[in-house]
Coordinates of C-alpha atoms in Angstrom, one line a residue:
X1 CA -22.6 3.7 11.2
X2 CA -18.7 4.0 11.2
X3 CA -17.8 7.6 10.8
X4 CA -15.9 9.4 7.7
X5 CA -12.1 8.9 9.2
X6 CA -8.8 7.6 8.6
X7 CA -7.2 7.5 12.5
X8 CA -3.6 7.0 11.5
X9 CA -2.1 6.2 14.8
X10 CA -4.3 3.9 16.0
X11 CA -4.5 1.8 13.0
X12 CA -0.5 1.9 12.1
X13 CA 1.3 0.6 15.1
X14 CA 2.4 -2.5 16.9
X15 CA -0.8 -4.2 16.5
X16 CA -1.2 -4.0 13.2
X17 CA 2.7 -5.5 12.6
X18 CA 1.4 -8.3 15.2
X19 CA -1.5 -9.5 13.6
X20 CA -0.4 -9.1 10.1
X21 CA 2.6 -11.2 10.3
X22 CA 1.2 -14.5 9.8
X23 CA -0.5 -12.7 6.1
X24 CA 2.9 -11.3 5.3
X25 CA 4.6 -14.0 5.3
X26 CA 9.0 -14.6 3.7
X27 CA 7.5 -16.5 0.8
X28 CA 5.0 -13.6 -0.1
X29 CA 7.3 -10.5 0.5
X30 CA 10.0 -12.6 -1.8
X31 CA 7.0 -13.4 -4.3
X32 CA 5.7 -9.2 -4.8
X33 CA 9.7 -8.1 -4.6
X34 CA 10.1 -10.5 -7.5
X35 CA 7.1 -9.4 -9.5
X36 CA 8.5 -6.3 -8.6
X37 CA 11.5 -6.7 -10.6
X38 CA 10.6 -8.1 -13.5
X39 CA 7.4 -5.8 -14.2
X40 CA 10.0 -2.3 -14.0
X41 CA 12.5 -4.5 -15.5
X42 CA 14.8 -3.4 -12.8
X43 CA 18.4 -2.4 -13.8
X44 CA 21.7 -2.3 -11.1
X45 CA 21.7 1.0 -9.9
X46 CA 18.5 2.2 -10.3
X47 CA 17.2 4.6 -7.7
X48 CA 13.8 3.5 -5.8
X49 CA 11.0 5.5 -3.5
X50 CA 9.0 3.1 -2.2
X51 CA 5.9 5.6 -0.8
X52 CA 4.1 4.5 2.7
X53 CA 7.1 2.0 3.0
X54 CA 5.9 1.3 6.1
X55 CA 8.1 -1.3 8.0
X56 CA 10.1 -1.6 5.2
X57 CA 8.9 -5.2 3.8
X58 CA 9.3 -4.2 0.6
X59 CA 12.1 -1.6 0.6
X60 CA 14.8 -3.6 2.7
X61 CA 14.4 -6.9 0.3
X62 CA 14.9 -5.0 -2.7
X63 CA 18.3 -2.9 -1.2
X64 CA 19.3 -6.6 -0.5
X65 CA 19.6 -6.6 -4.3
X66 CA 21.6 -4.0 -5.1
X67 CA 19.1 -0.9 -5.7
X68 CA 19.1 2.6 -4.1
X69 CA 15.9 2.6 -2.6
X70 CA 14.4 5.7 -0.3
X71 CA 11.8 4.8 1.6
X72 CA 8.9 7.6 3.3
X73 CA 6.0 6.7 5.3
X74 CA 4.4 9.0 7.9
X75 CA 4.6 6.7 10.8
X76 CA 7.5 7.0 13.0
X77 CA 7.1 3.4 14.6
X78 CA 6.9 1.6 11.0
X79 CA 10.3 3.7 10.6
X80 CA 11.5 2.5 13.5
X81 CA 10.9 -0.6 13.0
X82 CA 12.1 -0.4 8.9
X83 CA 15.7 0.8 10.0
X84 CA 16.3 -1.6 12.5
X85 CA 15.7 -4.2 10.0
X86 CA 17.8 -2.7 7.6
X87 CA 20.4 -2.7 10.0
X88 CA 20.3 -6.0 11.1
X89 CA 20.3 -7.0 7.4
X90 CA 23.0 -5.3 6.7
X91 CA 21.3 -3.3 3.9
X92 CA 21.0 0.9 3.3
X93 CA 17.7 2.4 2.7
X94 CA 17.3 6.5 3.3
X95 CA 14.0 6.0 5.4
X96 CA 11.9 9.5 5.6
X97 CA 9.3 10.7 7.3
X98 CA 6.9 12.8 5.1
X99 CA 3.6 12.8 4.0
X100 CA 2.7 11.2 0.0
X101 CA 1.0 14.7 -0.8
X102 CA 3.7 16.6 -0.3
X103 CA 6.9 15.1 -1.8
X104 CA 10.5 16.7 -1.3
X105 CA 11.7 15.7 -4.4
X106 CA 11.5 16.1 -8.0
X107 CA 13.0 14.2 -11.3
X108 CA 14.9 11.8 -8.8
X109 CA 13.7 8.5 -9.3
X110 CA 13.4 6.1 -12.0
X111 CA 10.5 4.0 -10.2
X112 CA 8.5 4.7 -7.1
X113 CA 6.5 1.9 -5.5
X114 CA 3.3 2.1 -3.5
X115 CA 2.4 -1.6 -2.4
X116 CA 0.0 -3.5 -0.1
X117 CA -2.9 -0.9 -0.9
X118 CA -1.1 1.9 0.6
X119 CA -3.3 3.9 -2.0
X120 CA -6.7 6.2 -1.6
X121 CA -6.2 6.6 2.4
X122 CA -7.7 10.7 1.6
X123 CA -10.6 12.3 -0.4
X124 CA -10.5 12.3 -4.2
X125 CA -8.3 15.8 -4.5
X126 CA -5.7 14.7 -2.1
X127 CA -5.4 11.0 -4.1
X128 CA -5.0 12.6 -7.0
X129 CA -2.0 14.9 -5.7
X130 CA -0.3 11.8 -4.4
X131 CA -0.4 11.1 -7.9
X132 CA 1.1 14.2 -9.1
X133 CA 3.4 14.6 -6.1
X134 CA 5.0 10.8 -7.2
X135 CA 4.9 12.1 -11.5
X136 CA 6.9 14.9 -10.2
X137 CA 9.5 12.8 -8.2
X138 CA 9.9 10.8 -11.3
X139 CA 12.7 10.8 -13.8
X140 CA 11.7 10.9 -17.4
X141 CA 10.8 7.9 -18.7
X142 CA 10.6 6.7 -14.9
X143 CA 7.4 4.0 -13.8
X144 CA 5.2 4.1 -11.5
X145 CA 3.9 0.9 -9.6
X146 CA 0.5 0.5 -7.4
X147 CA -0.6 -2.4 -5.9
X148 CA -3.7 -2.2 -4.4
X149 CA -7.2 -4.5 -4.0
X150 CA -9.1 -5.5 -6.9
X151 CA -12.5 -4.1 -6.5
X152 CA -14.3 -6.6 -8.2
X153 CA -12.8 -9.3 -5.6
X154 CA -13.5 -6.8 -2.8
X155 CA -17.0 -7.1 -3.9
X156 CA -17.2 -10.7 -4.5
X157 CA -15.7 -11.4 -1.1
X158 CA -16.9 -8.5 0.9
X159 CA -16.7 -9.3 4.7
X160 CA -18.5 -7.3 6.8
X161 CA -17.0 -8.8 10.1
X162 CA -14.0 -10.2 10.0
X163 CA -12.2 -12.2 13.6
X164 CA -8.4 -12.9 13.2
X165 CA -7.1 -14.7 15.8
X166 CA -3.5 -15.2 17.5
X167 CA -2.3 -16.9 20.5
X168 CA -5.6 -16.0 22.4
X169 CA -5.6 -12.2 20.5
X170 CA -7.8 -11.0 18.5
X171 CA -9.0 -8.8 15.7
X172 CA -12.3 -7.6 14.6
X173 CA -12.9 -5.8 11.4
X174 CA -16.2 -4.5 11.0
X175 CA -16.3 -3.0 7.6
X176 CA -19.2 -1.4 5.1
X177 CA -19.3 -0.3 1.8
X178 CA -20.2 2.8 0.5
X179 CA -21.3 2.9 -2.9
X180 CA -21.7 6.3 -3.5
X181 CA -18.2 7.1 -2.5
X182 CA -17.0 3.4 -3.9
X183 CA -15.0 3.3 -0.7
X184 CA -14.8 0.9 2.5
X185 CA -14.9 2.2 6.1
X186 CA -13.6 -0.4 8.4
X187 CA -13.4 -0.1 12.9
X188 CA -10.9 -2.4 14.1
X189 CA -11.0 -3.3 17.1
X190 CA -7.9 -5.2 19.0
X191 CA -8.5 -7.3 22.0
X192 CA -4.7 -8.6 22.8
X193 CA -3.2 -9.2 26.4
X194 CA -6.5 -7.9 28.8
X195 CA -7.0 -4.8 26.4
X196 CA -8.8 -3.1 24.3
X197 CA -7.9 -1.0 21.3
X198 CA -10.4 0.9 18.4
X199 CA -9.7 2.6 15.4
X200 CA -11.0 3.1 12.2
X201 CA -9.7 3.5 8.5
X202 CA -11.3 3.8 5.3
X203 CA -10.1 2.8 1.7
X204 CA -10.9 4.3 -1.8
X205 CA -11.4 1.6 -3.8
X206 CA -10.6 1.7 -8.1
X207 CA -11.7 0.2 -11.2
X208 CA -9.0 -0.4 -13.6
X209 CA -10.3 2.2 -16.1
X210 CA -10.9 4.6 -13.1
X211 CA -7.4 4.6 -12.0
X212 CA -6.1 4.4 -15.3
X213 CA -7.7 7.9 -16.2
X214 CA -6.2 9.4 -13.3
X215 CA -2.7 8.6 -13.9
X216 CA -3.4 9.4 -18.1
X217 CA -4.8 13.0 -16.7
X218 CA -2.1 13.4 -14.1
X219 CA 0.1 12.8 -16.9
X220 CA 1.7 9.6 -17.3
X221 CA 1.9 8.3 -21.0
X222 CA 0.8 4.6 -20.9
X223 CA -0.9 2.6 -17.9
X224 CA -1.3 -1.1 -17.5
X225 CA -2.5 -3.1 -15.4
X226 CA -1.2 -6.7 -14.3
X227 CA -2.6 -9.4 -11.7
X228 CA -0.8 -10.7 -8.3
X229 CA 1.5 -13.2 -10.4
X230 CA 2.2 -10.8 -13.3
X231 CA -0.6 -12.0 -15.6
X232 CA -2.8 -9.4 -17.6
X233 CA -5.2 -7.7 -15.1
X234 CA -8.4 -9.7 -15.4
X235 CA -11.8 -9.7 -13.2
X236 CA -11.0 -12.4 -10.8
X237 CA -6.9 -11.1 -10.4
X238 CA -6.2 -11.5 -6.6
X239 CA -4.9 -8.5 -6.4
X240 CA -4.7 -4.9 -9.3
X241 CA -1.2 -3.9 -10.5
X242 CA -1.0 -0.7 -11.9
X243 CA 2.1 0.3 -14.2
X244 CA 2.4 3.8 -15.5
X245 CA 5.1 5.3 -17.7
X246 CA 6.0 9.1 -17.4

């Protein structure tokens, strides 16, 4: 049975950058940037957090159009990797190091972002203070925007080994699901260049309604939820797009 953890550094690093690359492809970063934008309704100026920024996929793109973005993650080599990007793009991003349940800011955005399931990586009380940590960073009248799976899709399409391949490399996720904690604990193991590398992660995963409570009882006013192409959130959306309005 794969144990109760989330081992951070051996999940986030160079590997992971590696073999996602061929998934997060130009066309899809320009595709979520641009749902993005027209689900906050984004104005010049505005001032963005993107939380667990990681490489700065998201961020970077959205700088590139004009908007003061922040960006926080707690892994030093996405950072890295997020500001030399920036750089070579010529684009300004404040990249942080921090943890999402314990914000440095208050009232200073108008919309923070949490994409590519960056969402329900701790037990219940700790998710629900990265939602109060991100209500507090907010501006009145600010938005909040999660991307994360759709649970009814993970369920429909629930893997429990997974191979991805790459020039000879590979990937093996061997994931179950936990019913009584509604989350999925996944080892991934790396077999690239005459190595091997473990670790192991697990995801809370969320109804609509579920998450929707949260944020109402955090605090937020109004919560919606949207599909991968901006569509009203249905059973068989690709992905779950969360909006809530402080």
């Amino acid at each position: 049975m794969l144990a109760n953890t989330f081992d951070n550094n051996s999940v986030f690093e160079e590997d992971y950058l590696y073999f996602y690359e061929t998934l997060l492809t130009p066309e899809r970063t320009q595709h979520e940037v641009d749902l993005i934008c027209r689900l906050l309704d984004l104005q010049p100026g505005m001032s963005i957090l993107d939380l667990a920024c990681g490489h700065g996929r998201i961020a970077n793109q959205l700088a590139a159009r004009g908007y003061h973005l922040t960006g926080l993650d707690a892994t030093a080599f996405f950072l890295e990797k997020a500001n030399q990007d920036a750089a070579s793009n010529g684009v300004k991003v404040e990249y942080l190091q921090g943890d999402m349940r314990s914000l440095p800011f208050s009232d200073r955005f108008n919309y923070i972002i949490n994409c590519f399931t960056a969402f329900g990586y701790f037990d219940d009380n700790e998710n629900r203070s990265v939602l109060t940590q991100a209500y507090r960073a907010l501006k009145v009248g600010g938005k909040f925007l999660i991307d994360i799976q759709n649970f009814s899709r993970v369920l429909q399409e629930f893997t429990p080994e997974l191979i991805t391949e790459r020039e000879g490399n590979y990937m093996l996720a061997r994931t179950r699901y936990d019913a009584l904690t509604n989350r999925t604990y996944t080892e991934r193991i790396i077999i690239r260049d005459g190595q091997v590398r473990r670790g192991q992660y697990f995801v809370r995963n969320f109804t609509f309604p579920e998450i929707r409570d949260w944020l109402l009882q955090t605090g937020f006013s109004e919560v919606e939820g949207y599909g991968y192409d901006g569509e009203p959130f249905a059973l068989d959306s690709r992905r779950m797009i969360v909006l809530a309005s402080k």
